[in-house]
Coordinates of C-alpha atoms in Angstrom, one line a residue:
M4 CA 89.8 -132.6 16.2
R5 CA 90.4 -134.9 19.0
E6 CA 92.1 -131.8 20.9
D7 CA 89.0 -130.0 20.6
G8 CA 86.7 -132.9 21.8
T9 CA 89.3 -133.3 24.9
L10 CA 89.1 -129.8 25.4
R11 CA 85.1 -129.8 25.4
V12 CA 85.3 -132.6 27.4
L13 CA 87.6 -130.9 30.2
R14 CA 85.3 -127.7 30.1
A15 CA 82.5 -129.8 30.8
M16 CA 84.0 -131.4 33.7
A17 CA 84.7 -128.2 35.1
L18 CA 81.2 -126.8 34.7
A19 CA 80.0 -129.8 36.3
A20 CA 82.4 -129.5 39.3
L21 CA 81.4 -126.0 39.5
T22 CA 78.3 -126.4 39.5
A23 CA 78.4 -129.1 42.3
L24 CA 80.4 -126.6 44.3
G25 CA 77.9 -124.1 44.0
I26 CA 75.2 -126.2 45.2
Y27 CA 77.2 -127.4 47.9
L28 CA 77.7 -123.9 49.1
C29 CA 74.0 -122.8 48.7
W30 CA 73.2 -125.8 50.9
K31 CA 75.7 -124.4 53.3
L32 CA 74.3 -121.4 53.5
A33 CA 70.8 -122.7 53.6
A34 CA 71.0 -125.4 55.9
P35 CA 70.8 -123.2 59.1
F36 CA 67.2 -121.9 57.8
L37 CA 66.2 -125.5 56.9
N38 CA 63.7 -125.6 59.6
A39 CA 62.4 -122.0 59.1
I40 CA 62.2 -123.0 55.0
T41 CA 60.5 -126.1 55.5
W42 CA 58.1 -124.6 57.8
A43 CA 57.2 -121.6 56.0
F44 CA 56.5 -123.9 52.6
T45 CA 54.2 -126.1 54.6
L46 CA 52.1 -123.3 55.8
T47 CA 51.9 -121.7 52.2
L48 CA 50.7 -125.1 51.2
V49 CA 48.4 -125.5 54.1
C50 CA 46.9 -121.8 53.1
A51 CA 46.6 -122.4 49.1
P52 CA 43.0 -121.9 49.2
L53 CA 42.9 -118.9 51.3
R54 CA 45.5 -117.4 49.1
K55 CA 43.8 -118.1 46.0
W56 CA 40.5 -117.0 46.8
L57 CA 42.0 -113.9 48.5
F58 CA 44.4 -112.8 45.5
A59 CA 41.5 -113.2 43.2
R60 CA 39.4 -110.1 45.1
M61 CA 42.2 -107.9 46.4
P62 CA 45.8 -106.8 45.4
R63 CA 48.8 -109.2 46.2
L64 CA 50.4 -107.4 49.0
P65 CA 47.1 -106.9 51.4
A66 CA 46.1 -110.2 50.7
T67 CA 49.6 -111.3 51.6
A68 CA 49.6 -109.5 55.0
L69 CA 45.8 -110.7 55.7
I70 CA 47.1 -114.1 55.6
M71 CA 50.0 -113.6 57.7
A72 CA 47.6 -112.1 60.5
L73 CA 45.4 -114.7 60.4
V74 CA 47.9 -117.7 60.7
L75 CA 49.1 -115.4 63.7
V76 CA 45.7 -115.3 65.1
V77 CA 44.9 -118.8 64.7
I78 CA 48.0 -120.8 65.3
A79 CA 50.9 -118.8 67.0
V80 CA 49.1 -117.2 69.5
P81 CA 47.1 -120.4 70.9
L82 CA 50.1 -122.2 70.7
T83 CA 52.3 -119.4 72.4
F84 CA 49.8 -119.3 75.4
A85 CA 49.6 -123.4 75.5
L86 CA 53.4 -123.7 75.8
R87 CA 53.5 -120.8 78.2
Q88 CA 50.9 -122.1 80.4
L89 CA 53.0 -125.7 80.2
L90 CA 56.2 -124.1 81.0
Q91 CA 54.5 -122.2 84.2
E92 CA 53.2 -125.6 85.2
S93 CA 56.2 -127.7 84.8
L94 CA 58.0 -125.2 87.0
K95 CA 55.1 -125.5 89.5
A96 CA 55.1 -129.1 89.1
Q97 CA 59.0 -129.5 89.8
L98 CA 58.9 -127.7 93.0
W99 CA 55.8 -129.6 94.1
L100 CA 58.0 -132.6 93.2
R101 CA 61.0 -131.5 95.3
N102 CA 59.4 -130.8 97.9
S103 CA 57.4 -133.9 98.2
M104 CA 61.1 -135.6 97.8
Q105 CA 62.3 -133.8 100.5
T106 CA 59.8 -134.3 103.1
E107 CA 59.2 -137.9 102.2
G108 CA 55.7 -138.1 102.5
W109 CA 55.0 -140.0 100.1
R110 CA 57.3 -142.5 101.2
S111 CA 54.9 -143.2 104.0
A112 CA 52.1 -143.4 102.0
I113 CA 53.8 -146.0 99.9
A114 CA 54.4 -148.2 102.5
A115 CA 51.6 -147.8 104.1
N116 CA 49.5 -149.4 101.3
R117 CA 49.1 -153.1 102.0
W118 CA 49.9 -153.9 98.0
L119 CA 52.7 -151.7 97.2
G120 CA 54.1 -151.4 100.6
P121 CA 56.3 -154.9 100.9
L122 CA 57.4 -154.4 97.0
W123 CA 58.4 -150.8 98.0
N124 CA 60.0 -152.1 100.9
W125 CA 62.1 -154.7 99.0
A126 CA 63.1 -152.1 96.3
D127 CA 64.1 -149.8 98.5
R128 CA 66.3 -151.8 100.5
Q129 CA 67.9 -152.9 96.8
L130 CA 67.6 -149.3 95.2
D131 CA 67.6 -146.7 98.0
L132 CA 64.3 -145.7 96.1
G133 CA 64.4 -142.2 97.7
Q134 CA 68.2 -141.4 96.5
L135 CA 67.1 -142.2 93.2
A136 CA 63.8 -140.0 93.3
Q137 CA 65.9 -137.0 94.4
Q138 CA 68.2 -137.5 91.6
I139 CA 65.2 -137.7 89.2
A140 CA 63.7 -134.4 90.6
A141 CA 67.1 -132.6 90.6
A142 CA 67.5 -133.8 86.8
I143 CA 63.9 -132.3 85.9
A144 CA 65.4 -129.0 87.4
R145 CA 68.2 -129.3 85.3
W146 CA 66.4 -130.2 82.2
I147 CA 64.2 -126.9 82.7
A148 CA 66.7 -124.0 82.4
P149 CA 68.2 -125.3 78.9
A150 CA 64.7 -125.6 77.8
V151 CA 64.1 -121.9 78.3
A152 CA 67.5 -121.1 76.6
H153 CA 66.3 -123.2 73.8
S154 CA 63.6 -120.9 73.1
V155 CA 65.7 -117.7 72.3
S156 CA 66.6 -120.3 69.1
V157 CA 63.2 -120.7 68.1
I158 CA 62.1 -117.1 68.3
S159 CA 64.8 -116.7 65.9
Q160 CA 63.5 -119.4 63.7
T161 CA 59.7 -118.2 63.9
G162 CA 60.9 -114.6 62.5
A163 CA 63.1 -116.6 59.4
A164 CA 59.8 -118.6 58.9
L165 CA 57.7 -115.7 58.8
L166 CA 60.1 -113.8 56.3
A167 CA 59.7 -116.9 54.3
F168 CA 56.5 -117.6 54.4
F169 CA 55.7 -113.8 53.4
F170 CA 57.9 -114.1 50.2
F171 CA 56.3 -117.9 49.7
L172 CA 52.8 -116.3 49.7
R173 CA 53.5 -113.6 47.9
D174 CA 55.9 -114.9 45.2
E175 CA 54.9 -118.3 44.9
E176 CA 54.5 -118.2 41.1
T177 CA 57.5 -117.2 40.7
I178 CA 59.3 -119.4 42.9
L179 CA 57.9 -122.3 41.1
A180 CA 58.4 -121.4 37.7
G181 CA 62.0 -120.7 38.5
V182 CA 62.3 -124.0 40.4
G183 CA 60.7 -125.8 37.5
R184 CA 63.1 -124.5 34.8
M185 CA 66.0 -125.9 37.1
L186 CA 64.2 -129.4 36.6
P187 CA 65.2 -131.4 33.5
L188 CA 61.4 -132.1 33.1
S189 CA 58.6 -131.1 30.9
P190 CA 56.2 -128.6 32.1
A191 CA 53.5 -131.3 32.5
E192 CA 55.9 -133.6 34.6
T193 CA 56.9 -130.8 36.5
G194 CA 53.0 -129.8 37.3
R195 CA 52.7 -133.3 38.3
L196 CA 55.9 -133.5 40.4
F197 CA 54.7 -130.5 42.6
A198 CA 51.0 -131.7 42.4
R199 CA 52.6 -134.9 44.5
V200 CA 54.6 -133.3 46.8
S201 CA 52.0 -130.6 48.0
T202 CA 49.5 -133.9 48.2
A203 CA 51.9 -135.2 50.5
V204 CA 52.8 -132.2 52.9
R205 CA 49.2 -131.0 53.4
T206 CA 47.8 -134.8 54.2
A207 CA 50.8 -135.0 57.0
V208 CA 50.0 -131.8 58.3
Y209 CA 46.0 -132.4 58.1
G210 CA 46.6 -135.7 59.7
R211 CA 48.5 -134.5 62.2
V212 CA 46.2 -132.0 63.2
F213 CA 43.1 -134.6 63.3
I214 CA 45.5 -137.1 65.4
G215 CA 46.2 -134.1 67.9
F216 CA 42.5 -133.4 68.7
V217 CA 41.8 -137.3 68.9
Q218 CA 44.5 -137.7 71.3
G219 CA 43.8 -134.5 73.1
F220 CA 39.9 -135.5 73.3
L221 CA 40.9 -139.3 74.9
G222 CA 43.3 -137.4 77.3
G223 CA 40.5 -134.9 78.4
V224 CA 37.7 -137.8 78.6
I225 CA 40.3 -139.7 81.1
F226 CA 40.8 -136.8 83.0
A227 CA 37.4 -136.1 83.8
I228 CA 36.7 -139.6 84.8
V229 CA 39.6 -140.0 87.4
G230 CA 38.6 -136.6 88.5
L231 CA 41.5 -134.5 87.8
P232 CA 41.2 -130.8 87.2
A233 CA 40.3 -128.6 84.2
P234 CA 40.1 -131.8 81.4
V235 CA 39.0 -129.4 78.9
F236 CA 42.0 -127.1 79.4
W237 CA 44.6 -130.4 79.7
G238 CA 42.8 -132.0 76.8
A239 CA 43.5 -128.9 74.6
I240 CA 47.1 -128.6 75.9
M241 CA 47.3 -132.4 74.7
S242 CA 45.9 -131.7 71.4
F243 CA 48.5 -128.7 70.8
L244 CA 51.7 -130.8 72.2
S245 CA 50.7 -134.0 70.2
M246 CA 50.9 -132.0 66.8
L247 CA 54.2 -131.0 67.7
P248 CA 57.5 -132.9 67.0
F249 CA 59.2 -134.9 69.8
L250 CA 56.3 -133.7 72.0
G251 CA 52.8 -135.3 72.8
S252 CA 50.1 -135.9 75.0
F253 CA 52.3 -137.9 77.6
V254 CA 54.0 -134.5 78.4
V255 CA 50.7 -134.0 80.4
W256 CA 49.0 -137.3 81.3
I257 CA 52.3 -138.7 82.3
P258 CA 53.0 -136.5 85.1
A259 CA 49.4 -136.2 86.0
D260 CA 49.8 -139.9 86.4
V261 CA 52.9 -139.3 88.9
Y262 CA 50.8 -136.7 90.7
L263 CA 48.1 -139.4 91.4
L264 CA 50.7 -141.7 92.2
L265 CA 52.2 -139.5 94.8
S266 CA 48.9 -138.4 96.3
G267 CA 47.8 -141.8 97.3
H268 CA 45.3 -142.4 94.5
W269 CA 46.4 -145.7 93.1
I270 CA 43.3 -146.8 91.2
S271 CA 43.1 -143.8 89.4
A272 CA 47.1 -143.5 88.4
L273 CA 46.5 -147.2 87.5
I274 CA 43.7 -146.0 85.0
V275 CA 45.4 -143.2 83.8
L276 CA 48.3 -145.3 83.1
V277 CA 46.7 -148.1 81.3
W278 CA 44.6 -145.4 79.2
G279 CA 47.5 -143.5 78.1
V280 CA 49.9 -146.4 77.0
A281 CA 46.9 -148.9 75.5
V282 CA 44.3 -145.8 74.1
I283 CA 45.9 -142.3 73.5
N284 CA 49.5 -143.8 72.7
P285 CA 48.3 -146.3 69.9
V286 CA 46.3 -143.8 68.1
D287 CA 49.3 -141.9 66.6
N288 CA 51.0 -144.9 66.2
V289 CA 48.5 -146.9 64.5
L290 CA 45.7 -144.4 63.3
Y291 CA 48.2 -142.1 61.7
P292 CA 50.1 -144.0 59.2
I293 CA 46.6 -145.4 58.2
L294 CA 44.8 -142.5 57.4
V295 CA 47.8 -140.7 55.9
G296 CA 49.1 -143.5 54.0
A297 CA 45.9 -144.1 52.3
R298 CA 45.8 -140.7 50.8
I299 CA 49.3 -140.2 49.9
G300 CA 49.4 -143.5 48.1
M301 CA 51.8 -145.0 50.4
H302 CA 52.4 -148.4 52.1
P303 CA 52.4 -147.8 55.9
L304 CA 56.0 -149.7 55.9
V305 CA 57.1 -146.9 53.7
L306 CA 55.2 -144.0 55.5
F307 CA 56.8 -145.3 58.9
V308 CA 60.2 -144.8 57.0
A309 CA 59.2 -141.6 55.8
F310 CA 58.4 -140.6 58.8
V311 CA 61.0 -141.8 61.6
G312 CA 63.9 -141.6 59.2
G313 CA 62.8 -138.2 58.4
L314 CA 62.7 -137.1 62.5
I315 CA 66.2 -139.1 62.7
A316 CA 67.9 -137.2 59.6
F317 CA 66.3 -133.9 59.9
G318 CA 64.9 -133.8 63.4
P319 CA 61.7 -132.0 64.0
T320 CA 61.5 -130.9 60.2
G321 CA 61.6 -134.6 58.9
L322 CA 57.8 -135.0 59.7
I323 CA 57.3 -132.8 56.8
L324 CA 60.7 -133.4 54.8
G325 CA 60.5 -137.1 55.4
P326 CA 56.9 -137.7 53.2
C327 CA 58.3 -134.8 50.8
I328 CA 61.3 -136.7 49.7
I329 CA 59.8 -140.1 49.8
A330 CA 56.6 -138.4 47.3
F331 CA 59.1 -136.7 45.2
T332 CA 61.4 -139.7 44.4
A333 CA 58.3 -141.9 43.8
G334 CA 57.0 -139.1 41.2
L335 CA 60.6 -139.1 39.6
A336 CA 60.2 -143.1 39.4
E337 CA 57.0 -142.4 37.8
I338 CA 58.3 -140.3 35.1
W339 CA 61.0 -142.8 34.6
Q340 CA 58.7 -145.6 34.0
E341 CA 56.6 -143.5 31.6
R342 CA 59.7 -142.0 29.5
Q343 CA 60.9 -145.9 29.4
A344 CA 57.6 -147.1 28.3
A345 CA 56.8 -144.4 25.9
A346 CA 60.8 -145.1 23.8
S347 CA 59.7 -149.1 24.2
A348 CA 56.6 -148.2 22.4
G349 CA 58.5 -145.6 20.0
G350 CA 60.8 -148.3 19.1
G351 CA 58.5 -150.7 18.5
A352 CA 56.5 -149.2 16.3

C-alpha cells in the first residue's frame, strides 16, 4: 500500500513537472507574438458590440471580414498617413536643423537679444554650445535611420496581429470556452473574471482615445494662438501620437518650440513651452488615471503601477497587459474571498 501511494505521488510530481515544462515551452513559442496577440485581443474587445450586431444579421465569415475592413479603414489608414507625414516632417526638420547649425545664424540672433544675449555668451564660453548643438543634430540624424529600420518589425507584428484578430473575431466563443475549461473555476466565476478583464481593457482603450483627443485639441489651440501653420492638422497628429505608447504630443510641440526659438520668436516659444509642460502634459498624468481608475474601480496609485509597471515589464503592450493583469488578479482575490466566506458560513451552520 505504501509503495502504491509513493508511486502515485511520484507520478503526480512527474505530471506536474511535465505540465510546467509544457507551459514554459508554450510561453517561449508565444512570447515573440505577445504584442500582436495583445493588440488583437484588445481590438476584439473593442469591436465586441459591432461583432454581436453583425453576427446576428449575417454569416460569421463575411461579418468577420467586414469588421476587419472597417478597422483597417478607421484606424490603420489614418494612422499610417499620420506616421508617414510625421516621418517626412522629421526628415525636413533634421535637414533644416543641420543647415541652421552649419550657418550659425541662429547664434547671432540669440546673441543680439538683450535678455538672452549675455546669458548665451556666458553659457557658450562654459559649454561650447555651438559644438553641442551640432552633436545634437547629428544624434537626431542617427536616430532616424534605426527608427525607419524598426518599421519592418512593426509591419511583421501588424501582420501577425491581423491574423490573430481574424481568429479572435471568428472563434471568440470557442476560444473563451477552451480557456474557461482550463481554469479551476465555476462557469459563473469564469464569466465574472472575463467580464472584469474586458472592462479593464475597454476602459484603458477608451480612456487613451479620449485623452488623445483632449491633448490634440489643446495642442492645436496653442499652435493657432502663436501663429504656427496648419494647427488643425498638427492637432490631429498630436491626437494620434498621444494614443501611442512611448510617444505623445510632445513629439510635435517640442520641435515646434525649438523652431520658434531658433527663428527668434522668443515669446511664442515661451508660450508653447509653458503650455506644453503645464497644460498638455498633465492631462495624461492627472486626468487619465482619474477617468480610468474610477471606471475600473482601482485606486489611482494601483493604476499608476499597472500602467508604468506594465510599460517597464512588457514595453508598449504593457499599457494593456498592466491593467489586464491587475484586474485578473483582483478578480481572483474576490473569488477566494467569496469561497472563504461561503466555507465559513457552511462551517458555522
